[in-house]
């Protein structure tokens, strides 16, 4: 593995050794064994941190070192991010490193900006421009990864991004298109900030991670011609951010004015979204197919429909169909098909509730919960959840919204789909039926949709598959007719009963 300390030293001119090119280091990164790859990535972060802590480094040398190491190592970062988004179990522990990488590079570049501003005769050059754009790119990367973890980016994250952007305005290059990395599309500081703002305004707390990625890719082209203005336009439908306040971007409300305010048109954004929706009626653009092969055309169209509502003039408030009643009640909650079936088998109820879960509000179709525990990794959109309280025993739902709170705890929005589900057994044909897989069956009377429901492990949800269905000491051969809905790890299927069988 290359000596990163010596590598940075050579860039800063502190020894006479010949350093490798950024392309050579990138190639080395791609060929490193997996164990060395991750340790090299951590070494990179430590080296950047050491550089940031040395206040005696001249501006020119600091710039050279940061730009060089950044370009040489961003492929490390992109690879680890991709592994984490793919739910690669080995990479789950690297989230702190992913965030530290962005933070350290952003901090280093911001230090360069401050050194530049303190210079006696500051001369803006291409290196300062690139460093500033990369600083903003990394800082706004923290906003995106907050969304991917269902966190709201904290005020400091936005405030630092605003400070970086304000520097580009002061130096009059906020709209200059630059390539952040050689293989990236050209972008401007203004475009990066608007894209991050629109991602925040997409209300990502009930979007799947791949949908959040989808919004990010869509915004690259969508905001290219959208401009920030210092004065609000005649249209009432506008968005606003305030460079002087540590607040997230928002819809323009009356009285939202100030010297630091920057405005952009909501109508302009929706017009570009409408053009995209027309394009998707024909086919999915090739660049999006390559970037996110997991999203098919229907998934893209569904995502565009969601954005049209959330970026509307009322900010998506019209999405709520039922009034909520505020309530406070401890509850027993299990998440995931396996844990739910075990809890029902053991006849657990609300009397066994613990303080980790509380019901916060309820409506005709759902409920809002607050989770105070630490095991947040088990909370995923589309996962089954079972809730038991003193007033409402054995309620089955699907997680539709997750919002992790900076002060601690996690809000969980649940769509109720059934009451009093029954645990049944499923066995594949010609296998041992004495230890069946657990599934959930809901009678027509207890299902919110008014139709019976069978929820089974997703791997069994194949049309035409025959299974042995066992319940109440009786067994039947059934055939899966169709998969009605895919949930996280679980599927709802339609089935037909073929015959009763002896067990």
Short mmCIF file of C-alpha atoms in Angstrom, two decimals:
data_model
loop_
_atom_site.label_atom_id
_atom_site.label_comp_id
_atom_site.label_asym_id
_atom_site.label_seq_id
_atom_site.Cartn_x
_atom_site.Cartn_y
_atom_site.Cartn_z
CA UNK A 1 0.00 0.00 0.00
CA UNK A 2 1.35 3.46 -0.88
CA UNK A 3 2.76 5.69 1.89
CA UNK A 4 0.14 8.41 2.10
CA UNK A 5 2.11 10.55 4.55
CA UNK A 6 5.10 10.63 2.20
CA UNK A 7 2.72 11.21 -0.69
CA UNK A 8 1.24 14.35 0.89
CA UNK A 9 4.70 15.48 1.98
CA UNK A 10 5.95 15.30 -1.59
CA UNK A 11 2.98 17.31 -2.87
CA UNK A 12 3.69 19.99 -0.27
CA UNK A 13 7.38 20.09 -1.29
CA UNK A 14 8.69 18.81 2.04
CA UNK A 15 10.91 16.19 0.47
CA UNK A 16 12.46 15.68 -2.90
CA UNK A 17 10.83 12.35 -3.81
CA UNK A 18 8.95 12.03 -7.09
CA UNK A 19 5.25 11.60 -6.32
CA UNK A 20 2.89 9.46 -8.36
CA UNK A 21 0.25 11.06 -10.56
CA UNK A 22 -3.33 11.26 -9.35
CA UNK A 23 -4.31 8.83 -12.12
CA UNK A 24 -1.69 6.33 -10.89
CA UNK A 25 -3.00 6.51 -7.34
CA UNK A 26 -6.58 6.10 -8.61
CA UNK A 27 -5.53 3.00 -10.55
CA UNK A 28 -3.83 1.67 -7.43
CA UNK A 29 -7.04 2.27 -5.46
CA UNK A 30 -9.02 0.20 -7.94
CA UNK A 31 -6.58 -2.71 -7.71
CA UNK A 32 -6.13 -2.82 -3.94
CA UNK A 33 -7.34 -5.94 -2.08
CA UNK A 34 -10.56 -5.29 -0.17
CA UNK A 35 -8.94 -5.22 3.29
CA UNK A 36 -6.21 -2.81 2.16
CA UNK A 37 -8.74 -0.72 0.25
CA UNK A 38 -10.69 0.20 3.38
CA UNK A 39 -7.60 0.78 5.51
CA UNK A 40 -6.16 3.02 2.77
CA UNK A 41 -9.37 5.04 2.77
CA UNK A 42 -9.10 5.60 6.52
CA UNK A 43 -5.43 6.59 6.10
CA UNK A 44 -6.51 9.19 3.54
CA UNK A 45 -8.96 10.75 6.02
CA UNK A 46 -6.33 10.81 8.78
CA UNK A 47 -3.82 12.45 6.46
CA UNK A 48 -6.28 15.17 5.44
CA UNK A 49 -7.09 15.75 9.12
CA UNK A 50 -3.37 16.13 9.93
CA UNK A 51 -3.02 18.64 7.10
CA UNK A 52 -6.04 20.61 8.36
CA UNK A 53 -4.58 20.80 11.88
CA UNK A 54 -1.29 22.31 10.64
CA UNK A 55 -1.94 26.05 10.60
CA UNK A 56 1.57 26.86 9.32
CA UNK A 57 1.07 25.42 5.83
CA UNK A 58 1.08 28.19 3.20
CA UNK A 59 -2.01 28.61 1.06
CA UNK A 60 -0.42 27.44 -2.20
CA UNK A 61 0.94 24.24 -0.67
CA UNK A 62 -2.31 23.50 1.17
CA UNK A 63 -4.29 23.97 -2.04
CA UNK A 64 -1.97 21.69 -4.02
CA UNK A 65 -2.11 18.97 -1.39
CA UNK A 66 -5.90 19.02 -0.97
CA UNK A 67 -6.71 19.18 -4.67
CA UNK A 68 -4.24 16.41 -5.39
CA UNK A 69 -5.31 14.01 -2.65
CA UNK A 70 -8.99 14.74 -3.35
CA UNK A 71 -8.72 13.88 -7.03
CA UNK A 72 -6.61 10.81 -6.32
CA UNK A 73 -8.92 9.43 -3.65
CA UNK A 74 -12.50 10.26 -4.64
CA UNK A 75 -12.83 6.87 -6.35
CA UNK A 76 -12.18 5.28 -2.91
CA UNK A 77 -15.07 7.28 -1.54
CA UNK A 78 -17.45 6.59 -4.43
CA UNK A 79 -16.82 2.85 -4.17
CA UNK A 80 -17.49 2.73 -0.42
CA UNK A 81 -20.64 4.85 -0.81
CA UNK A 82 -21.91 2.46 -3.51
CA UNK A 83 -21.26 -0.56 -1.27
CA UNK A 84 -23.17 1.03 1.59
CA UNK A 85 -26.13 1.92 -0.64
CA UNK A 86 -26.17 -1.70 -1.89
CA UNK A 87 -26.59 -2.86 1.74
CA UNK A 88 -23.20 -4.54 1.68
CA UNK A 89 -22.96 -5.81 5.25
CA UNK A 90 -19.17 -5.41 5.37
CA UNK A 91 -19.39 -1.70 4.56
CA UNK A 92 -22.02 -0.76 7.18
CA UNK A 93 -19.34 0.16 9.71
CA UNK A 94 -17.76 2.63 7.28
CA UNK A 95 -20.50 5.26 7.48
CA UNK A 96 -18.49 7.41 9.95
CA UNK A 97 -15.55 7.31 7.51
CA UNK A 98 -17.76 8.33 4.59
CA UNK A 99 -19.00 11.36 6.51
CA UNK A 100 -15.54 12.21 7.88
CA UNK A 101 -14.11 12.22 4.36
CA UNK A 102 -16.56 14.90 3.25
CA UNK A 103 -16.19 16.88 6.47
CA UNK A 104 -12.39 16.90 6.46
CA UNK A 105 -12.11 17.89 2.80
CA UNK A 106 -14.78 20.57 3.17
CA UNK A 107 -13.03 21.94 6.26
CA UNK A 108 -9.67 21.90 4.48
CA UNK A 109 -10.97 23.81 1.48
CA UNK A 110 -12.76 26.31 3.74
CA UNK A 111 -9.42 26.89 5.47
CA UNK A 112 -7.95 27.68 2.03
CA UNK A 113 -10.76 30.19 1.41
CA UNK A 114 -10.05 31.91 4.74
CA UNK A 115 -6.31 32.03 3.99
CA UNK A 116 -7.10 33.52 0.58
CA UNK A 117 -9.34 36.18 2.12
CA UNK A 118 -6.59 37.14 4.61
CA UNK A 119 -3.99 37.52 1.85
CA UNK A 120 -2.65 41.05 1.24
CA UNK A 121 -3.23 40.91 -2.51
CA UNK A 122 -5.55 37.97 -3.16
CA UNK A 123 -5.60 36.90 -6.81
CA UNK A 124 -8.45 34.60 -7.77
CA UNK A 125 -7.19 31.72 -9.91
CA UNK A 126 -8.47 28.37 -11.21
CA UNK A 127 -7.20 26.46 -8.16
CA UNK A 128 -9.16 28.64 -5.74
CA UNK A 129 -12.28 28.33 -7.90
CA UNK A 130 -11.99 24.52 -8.06
CA UNK A 131 -11.27 24.27 -4.35
CA UNK A 132 -14.35 26.36 -3.56
CA UNK A 133 -16.61 24.27 -5.78
CA UNK A 134 -15.28 21.07 -4.26
CA UNK A 135 -15.80 22.50 -0.76
CA UNK A 136 -19.46 23.15 -1.60
CA UNK A 137 -19.81 19.72 -3.26
CA UNK A 138 -18.48 17.96 -0.15
CA UNK A 139 -20.49 20.10 2.27
CA UNK A 140 -23.73 19.43 0.37
CA UNK A 141 -22.83 15.75 0.23
CA UNK A 142 -23.47 15.79 3.98
CA UNK A 143 -26.99 17.11 3.28
CA UNK A 144 -27.69 14.25 0.88
CA UNK A 145 -26.34 11.61 3.24
CA UNK A 146 -28.42 13.01 6.06
CA UNK A 147 -31.44 12.41 3.81
CA UNK A 148 -30.26 8.86 3.03
CA UNK A 149 -30.15 8.18 6.78
CA UNK A 150 -33.55 9.88 7.33
CA UNK A 151 -31.95 12.70 9.28
CA UNK A 152 -32.57 16.39 8.75
CA UNK A 153 -29.25 18.12 8.04
CA UNK A 154 -28.36 20.25 11.04
CA UNK A 155 -28.16 24.04 10.95
CA UNK A 156 -24.34 24.08 10.94
CA UNK A 157 -24.23 21.97 7.77
CA UNK A 158 -26.41 24.47 5.90
CA UNK A 159 -24.63 27.47 7.42
CA UNK A 160 -21.21 26.30 6.22
CA UNK A 161 -22.62 25.62 2.75
CA UNK A 162 -24.05 29.15 2.66
CA UNK A 163 -20.70 30.65 3.69
CA UNK A 164 -18.92 28.80 0.87
CA UNK A 165 -21.53 29.89 -1.66
CA UNK A 166 -21.40 33.50 -0.43
CA UNK A 167 -17.67 33.51 -1.25
CA UNK A 168 -18.43 32.55 -4.88
CA UNK A 169 -20.88 35.45 -5.09
CA UNK A 170 -18.36 37.86 -3.61
CA UNK A 171 -15.81 36.74 -6.20
CA UNK A 172 -18.42 36.72 -9.02
CA UNK A 173 -18.03 33.10 -10.18
CA UNK A 174 -21.16 31.51 -8.68
CA UNK A 175 -22.50 30.67 -12.17
CA UNK A 176 -19.23 29.56 -13.76
CA UNK A 177 -19.44 25.94 -14.94
CA UNK A 178 -16.52 23.79 -13.75
CA UNK A 179 -15.79 20.06 -13.64
CA UNK A 180 -15.47 19.09 -9.99
CA UNK A 181 -13.66 15.91 -11.11
CA UNK A 182 -12.50 15.03 -14.65
CA UNK A 183 -15.27 12.44 -15.22
CA UNK A 184 -18.06 14.56 -13.69
CA UNK A 185 -20.42 16.81 -15.59
CA UNK A 186 -19.66 20.51 -15.31
CA UNK A 187 -21.55 22.28 -12.52
CA UNK A 188 -21.77 25.69 -10.90
CA UNK A 189 -21.86 26.68 -7.24
CA UNK A 190 -25.33 28.12 -7.78
CA UNK A 191 -26.57 24.88 -9.36
CA UNK A 192 -25.12 22.72 -6.56
CA UNK A 193 -26.86 24.80 -3.88
CA UNK A 194 -30.24 24.83 -5.66
CA UNK A 195 -30.06 21.05 -6.26
CA UNK A 196 -29.37 20.38 -2.56
CA UNK A 197 -32.20 22.72 -1.60
CA UNK A 198 -34.65 20.95 -3.92
CA UNK A 199 -33.57 17.56 -2.56
CA UNK A 200 -34.37 18.83 0.94
CA UNK A 201 -37.75 20.14 -0.28
CA UNK A 202 -38.55 16.71 -1.79
CA UNK A 203 -39.47 15.55 1.75
CA UNK A 204 -37.14 12.57 1.68
CA UNK A 205 -38.35 11.07 4.96
CA UNK A 206 -40.65 8.71 3.04
CA UNK A 207 -38.56 8.09 -0.06
CA UNK A 208 -36.55 4.90 -0.49
CA UNK A 209 -32.74 5.33 -0.65
CA UNK A 210 -32.76 4.53 -4.39
CA UNK A 211 -35.48 7.17 -4.87
CA UNK A 212 -33.36 9.75 -3.03
CA UNK A 213 -30.49 8.83 -5.36
CA UNK A 214 -32.93 9.21 -8.26
CA UNK A 215 -33.89 12.74 -7.19
CA UNK A 216 -30.19 13.66 -6.97
CA UNK A 217 -29.55 12.46 -10.52
CA UNK A 218 -32.66 14.21 -11.87
CA UNK A 219 -31.66 17.51 -10.30
CA UNK A 220 -28.28 17.63 -12.07
CA UNK A 221 -30.01 18.61 -15.30
CA UNK A 222 -33.17 20.14 -13.88
CA UNK A 223 -31.57 23.11 -12.11
CA UNK A 224 -29.02 24.00 -14.80
CA UNK A 225 -30.95 27.07 -15.95
CA UNK A 226 -32.57 27.98 -12.62
CA UNK A 227 -31.10 31.14 -11.09
CA UNK A 228 -30.92 32.57 -7.59
CA UNK A 229 -32.18 36.13 -7.33
CA UNK A 230 -31.61 38.73 -4.63
CA UNK A 231 -35.18 40.04 -4.91
CA UNK A 232 -38.42 38.00 -4.98
CA UNK A 233 -40.19 37.92 -8.34
CA UNK A 234 -43.85 38.82 -8.93
CA UNK A 235 -44.91 35.16 -8.65
CA UNK A 236 -45.97 34.02 -5.17
CA UNK A 237 -44.72 30.48 -5.80
CA UNK A 238 -41.05 30.75 -4.91
CA UNK A 239 -38.45 29.14 -2.71
CA UNK A 240 -36.04 30.98 -0.46
CA UNK A 241 -32.87 30.45 1.55
CA UNK A 242 -31.07 32.97 3.74
CA UNK A 243 -27.28 33.06 3.51
CA UNK A 244 -27.11 34.89 6.84
CA UNK A 245 -29.15 32.38 8.84
CA UNK A 246 -28.54 28.75 9.70
CA UNK A 247 -31.87 27.60 8.32
CA UNK A 248 -32.77 25.03 5.67
CA UNK A 249 -34.32 26.25 2.37
CA UNK A 250 -38.11 26.62 2.40
CA UNK A 251 -41.17 27.75 0.49
CA UNK A 252 -41.45 31.53 0.43
CA UNK A 253 -43.85 32.82 3.07
CA UNK A 254 -44.97 36.36 3.68
CA UNK A 255 -42.34 38.37 5.47
CA UNK A 256 -39.46 36.14 4.36
CA UNK A 257 -37.16 38.95 3.23
CA UNK A 258 -33.69 40.08 4.15
CA UNK A 259 -30.32 41.07 2.75
CA UNK A 260 -29.08 37.49 2.76
CA UNK A 261 -32.18 35.99 1.13
CA UNK A 262 -31.89 34.30 -2.26
CA UNK A 263 -35.02 33.35 -4.21
CA UNK A 264 -35.78 30.99 -7.09
CA UNK A 265 -38.94 30.17 -8.99
CA UNK A 266 -41.05 27.16 -8.02
CA UNK A 267 -42.90 27.47 -11.31
CA UNK A 268 -39.63 27.21 -13.19
CA UNK A 269 -38.75 23.99 -11.34
CA UNK A 270 -42.17 22.44 -12.00
CA UNK A 271 -41.99 23.37 -15.69
CA UNK A 272 -38.75 21.43 -15.98
CA UNK A 273 -40.29 18.55 -14.05
CA UNK A 274 -43.24 18.52 -16.49
CA UNK A 275 -40.78 18.26 -19.41
CA UNK A 276 -39.13 15.30 -17.68
CA UNK A 277 -42.47 13.57 -17.14
CA UNK A 278 -43.22 13.86 -20.85
CA UNK A 279 -39.80 12.40 -21.68
CA UNK A 280 -40.39 9.46 -19.33
CA UNK A 281 -43.69 8.74 -21.10
CA UNK A 282 -41.53 7.69 -24.06
CA UNK A 283 -38.62 5.95 -22.37
CA UNK A 284 -36.20 6.19 -19.47
CA UNK A 285 -33.18 8.34 -20.42
CA UNK A 286 -30.08 6.20 -20.97
CA UNK A 287 -27.95 8.13 -18.47
CA UNK A 288 -30.46 7.37 -15.70
CA UNK A 289 -30.69 3.71 -16.70
CA UNK A 290 -26.93 3.42 -16.30
CA UNK A 291 -26.82 5.39 -13.06
CA UNK A 292 -29.70 3.58 -11.33
CA UNK A 293 -30.53 0.25 -13.02
CA UNK A 294 -32.66 -0.78 -10.00
CA UNK A 295 -35.34 1.80 -10.90
CA UNK A 296 -37.55 0.78 -13.83
CA UNK A 297 -39.64 3.24 -15.86
CA UNK A 298 -42.71 2.78 -13.67
CA UNK A 299 -40.66 3.49 -10.54
CA UNK A 300 -39.29 6.66 -12.16
CA UNK A 301 -42.78 7.78 -13.15
CA UNK A 302 -44.04 7.18 -9.59
CA UNK A 303 -41.13 9.22 -8.25
CA UNK A 304 -41.86 12.09 -10.63
CA UNK A 305 -45.51 12.07 -9.50
CA UNK A 306 -44.39 12.34 -5.87
CA UNK A 307 -42.10 15.25 -6.68
CA UNK A 308 -44.86 17.07 -8.54
CA UNK A 309 -46.91 17.00 -5.32
CA UNK A 310 -44.10 17.84 -2.91
CA UNK A 311 -42.72 20.69 -5.01
CA UNK A 312 -46.21 22.12 -5.48
CA UNK A 313 -47.39 25.51 -4.24
CA UNK A 314 -48.71 24.07 -0.98
CA UNK A 315 -45.57 22.01 -0.41
CA UNK A 316 -47.47 18.71 -0.47
CA UNK A 317 -49.84 19.52 2.38
CA UNK A 318 -52.71 18.21 0.26
CA UNK A 319 -51.24 14.70 0.52
CA UNK A 320 -52.75 14.18 3.97
CA UNK A 321 -56.17 12.60 3.55
CA UNK A 322 -57.22 12.04 7.16
CA UNK A 323 -57.05 14.16 10.27
CA UNK A 324 -54.81 12.91 13.05
CA UNK A 325 -55.71 12.66 16.72
CA UNK A 326 -52.88 13.37 19.12
CA UNK A 327 -52.39 10.65 21.68
CA UNK A 328 -49.62 9.44 23.98
CA UNK A 329 -49.41 5.74 24.73
CA UNK A 330 -46.65 3.23 25.35
CA UNK A 331 -46.84 0.26 23.04
CA UNK A 332 -45.36 -3.09 22.16
CA UNK A 333 -43.88 -2.99 18.67
CA UNK A 334 -42.14 -5.56 16.49
CA UNK A 335 -40.61 -4.91 13.08
CA UNK A 336 -40.13 -7.46 10.31
CA UNK A 337 -42.09 -10.60 9.40
CA UNK A 338 -39.99 -12.97 11.47
CA UNK A 339 -40.19 -10.98 14.73
CA UNK A 340 -43.89 -10.21 14.24
CA UNK A 341 -44.87 -13.85 13.77
CA UNK A 342 -42.83 -14.85 16.82
CA UNK A 343 -44.52 -12.17 18.99
CA UNK A 344 -48.00 -13.30 17.89
CA UNK A 345 -47.13 -16.98 18.46
CA UNK A 346 -45.97 -16.16 21.98
CA UNK A 347 -49.23 -14.25 22.51
CA UNK A 348 -47.40 -11.09 23.47
CA UNK A 349 -49.60 -8.04 24.09
CA UNK A 350 -49.50 -4.45 25.23
CA UNK A 351 -49.06 -5.43 28.87
CA UNK A 352 -45.48 -6.37 27.98
CA UNK A 353 -44.78 -2.99 26.39
CA UNK A 354 -41.51 -1.21 27.07
CA UNK A 355 -40.63 2.49 26.99
CA UNK A 356 -38.78 2.29 23.64
CA UNK A 357 -41.95 2.85 21.57
CA UNK A 358 -44.71 5.39 21.98
CA UNK A 359 -47.78 6.07 19.84
CA UNK A 360 -47.83 9.80 19.09
CA UNK A 361 -50.90 10.21 16.86
CA UNK A 362 -53.47 8.11 15.03
CA UNK A 363 -55.85 8.55 12.09
CA UNK A 364 -58.30 6.37 10.19
CA UNK A 365 -55.52 4.94 8.05
CA UNK A 366 -52.33 5.20 10.05
CA UNK A 367 -50.40 6.17 13.14
CA UNK A 368 -47.31 8.08 14.10
CA UNK A 369 -44.85 6.41 16.45
CA UNK A 370 -41.73 7.58 18.22
CA UNK A 371 -38.89 5.09 18.73
CA UNK A 372 -36.42 5.91 21.51
CA UNK A 373 -34.14 2.89 21.08
CA UNK A 374 -30.84 2.57 19.27
CA UNK A 375 -31.53 -0.24 16.81
CA UNK A 376 -32.55 2.08 13.98
CA UNK A 377 -31.02 -0.12 11.27
CA UNK A 378 -34.07 -2.40 11.45
CA UNK A 379 -36.34 0.51 10.47
CA UNK A 380 -36.76 0.55 6.70
CA UNK A 381 -39.43 1.95 4.43
CA UNK A 382 -41.83 -0.75 3.26
CA UNK A 383 -41.13 -3.06 6.21
CA UNK A 384 -43.95 -4.69 8.14
CA UNK A 385 -44.57 -3.36 11.65
CA UNK A 386 -46.90 -4.71 14.35
CA UNK A 387 -48.23 -2.49 17.14
CA UNK A 388 -50.10 -3.44 20.29
CA UNK A 389 -51.49 -0.87 22.76
CA UNK A 390 -54.09 -0.97 25.52
CA UNK A 391 -56.73 0.55 23.25
CA UNK A 392 -55.72 -1.06 19.94
CA UNK A 393 -54.32 -4.57 20.12
CA UNK A 394 -52.59 -6.38 17.27
CA UNK A 395 -52.43 -3.78 14.52
CA UNK A 396 -50.43 -4.60 11.39
CA UNK A 397 -48.95 -1.86 9.25
CA UNK A 398 -46.23 -0.85 6.82
CA UNK A 399 -43.52 1.73 7.58
CA UNK A 400 -44.04 4.65 5.20
CA UNK A 401 -42.02 7.45 6.78
CA UNK A 402 -38.84 7.65 8.87
CA UNK A 403 -37.40 10.78 10.42
CA UNK A 404 -34.46 10.52 12.77
CA UNK A 405 -34.36 13.42 15.21
CA UNK A 406 -31.11 15.23 15.94
CA UNK A 407 -32.07 15.49 19.62
CA UNK A 408 -32.54 11.71 19.79
CA UNK A 409 -35.34 9.34 18.87
CA UNK A 410 -36.92 8.48 15.53
CA UNK A 411 -40.37 9.33 14.20
CA UNK A 412 -41.98 6.47 12.30
CA UNK A 413 -45.07 6.95 10.13
CA UNK A 414 -47.15 3.79 9.67
CA UNK A 415 -49.89 2.92 7.19
CA UNK A 416 -52.30 0.50 8.90
CA UNK A 417 -53.21 -2.41 6.62
CA UNK A 418 -54.91 -4.91 8.95
CA UNK A 419 -55.94 -5.93 12.44
CA UNK A 420 -55.47 -9.22 14.30
CA UNK A 421 -53.27 -11.03 11.77
CA UNK A 422 -52.97 -14.81 12.16
CA UNK A 423 -49.71 -16.73 12.02
CA UNK A 424 -49.76 -19.58 9.49
CA UNK A 425 -47.12 -22.00 8.26
CA UNK A 426 -45.82 -22.37 4.72
CA UNK A 427 -43.80 -25.31 3.43
CA UNK A 428 -42.50 -25.94 -0.03
CA UNK A 429 -43.75 -29.06 -1.76
CA UNK A 430 -41.85 -32.28 -1.10
CA UNK A 431 -40.06 -30.85 1.92
CA UNK A 432 -40.34 -31.44 5.66
CA UNK A 433 -43.63 -29.87 6.79
CA UNK A 434 -42.88 -30.23 10.49
CA UNK A 435 -40.95 -26.95 10.63
CA UNK A 436 -42.75 -24.57 8.23
CA UNK A 437 -41.82 -20.96 7.54
CA UNK A 438 -44.01 -18.45 9.36
CA UNK A 439 -46.32 -16.16 7.37
CA UNK A 440 -49.25 -13.86 8.17
CA UNK A 441 -52.84 -14.32 7.06
CA UNK A 442 -55.55 -11.67 7.45
CA UNK A 443 -59.21 -12.45 7.00
CA UNK A 444 -61.38 -10.28 4.78
CA UNK A 445 -63.12 -8.76 7.81
CA UNK A 446 -59.83 -7.69 9.41
CA UNK A 447 -58.12 -6.25 6.33
CA UNK A 448 -58.33 -2.50 5.69
CA UNK A 449 -58.65 -3.15 1.97
CA UNK A 450 -61.65 -5.44 2.53
CA UNK A 451 -59.92 -8.42 0.93
CA UNK A 452 -58.05 -11.31 2.54
CA UNK A 453 -54.29 -10.94 2.71
CA UNK A 454 -51.43 -13.42 2.75
CA UNK A 455 -48.00 -11.98 3.60
CA UNK A 456 -45.10 -14.34 2.97
CA UNK A 457 -41.29 -14.26 2.69
CA UNK A 458 -40.48 -12.54 -0.59
CA UNK A 459 -38.42 -15.42 -1.97
CA UNK A 460 -41.57 -17.61 -2.07
CA UNK A 461 -43.69 -15.05 -3.95
CA UNK A 462 -43.40 -16.60 -7.39
CA UNK A 463 -46.52 -16.98 -9.54
CA UNK A 464 -47.38 -20.65 -10.06
CA UNK A 465 -45.44 -21.89 -7.02
CA UNK A 466 -47.32 -24.50 -4.96
CA UNK A 467 -46.99 -24.51 -1.18
CA UNK A 468 -48.44 -26.28 1.84
CA UNK A 469 -50.48 -23.80 3.92
CA UNK A 470 -50.98 -24.94 7.54
CA UNK A 471 -53.15 -23.39 10.24
CA UNK A 472 -55.24 -24.67 13.17
CA UNK A 473 -53.94 -28.24 12.74
CA UNK A 474 -55.14 -28.33 9.15
CA UNK A 475 -53.14 -28.15 5.93
CA UNK A 476 -53.95 -27.22 2.35
CA UNK A 477 -52.09 -27.19 -0.90
CA UNK A 478 -52.19 -23.70 -2.39
CA UNK A 479 -50.88 -22.09 -5.56
CA UNK A 480 -49.53 -18.55 -5.74
CA UNK A 481 -51.52 -16.70 -8.41
CA UNK A 482 -49.77 -13.34 -8.36
CA UNK A 483 -47.57 -11.07 -6.26
CA UNK A 484 -49.81 -8.12 -5.38
CA UNK A 485 -47.22 -5.99 -3.60
CA UNK A 486 -43.54 -6.26 -2.74
CA UNK A 487 -42.60 -4.96 0.68
CA UNK A 488 -39.20 -4.91 2.32
CA UNK A 489 -38.33 -8.66 2.74
CA UNK A 490 -42.04 -9.58 2.46
CA UNK A 491 -44.61 -9.92 -0.31
CA UNK A 492 -48.40 -9.82 -0.37
CA UNK A 493 -49.72 -12.52 -2.69
CA UNK A 494 -52.99 -13.71 -4.15
CA UNK A 495 -53.48 -17.47 -3.98
CA UNK A 496 -55.93 -20.26 -4.70
CA UNK A 497 -56.60 -23.36 -2.61
CA UNK A 498 -56.11 -26.59 -4.52
CA UNK A 499 -56.93 -29.31 -1.99
CA UNK A 500 -56.71 -30.31 1.63
CA UNK A 501 -53.76 -32.49 2.50
CA UNK A 502 -52.97 -34.84 5.36
CA UNK A 503 -50.19 -33.82 7.71
#
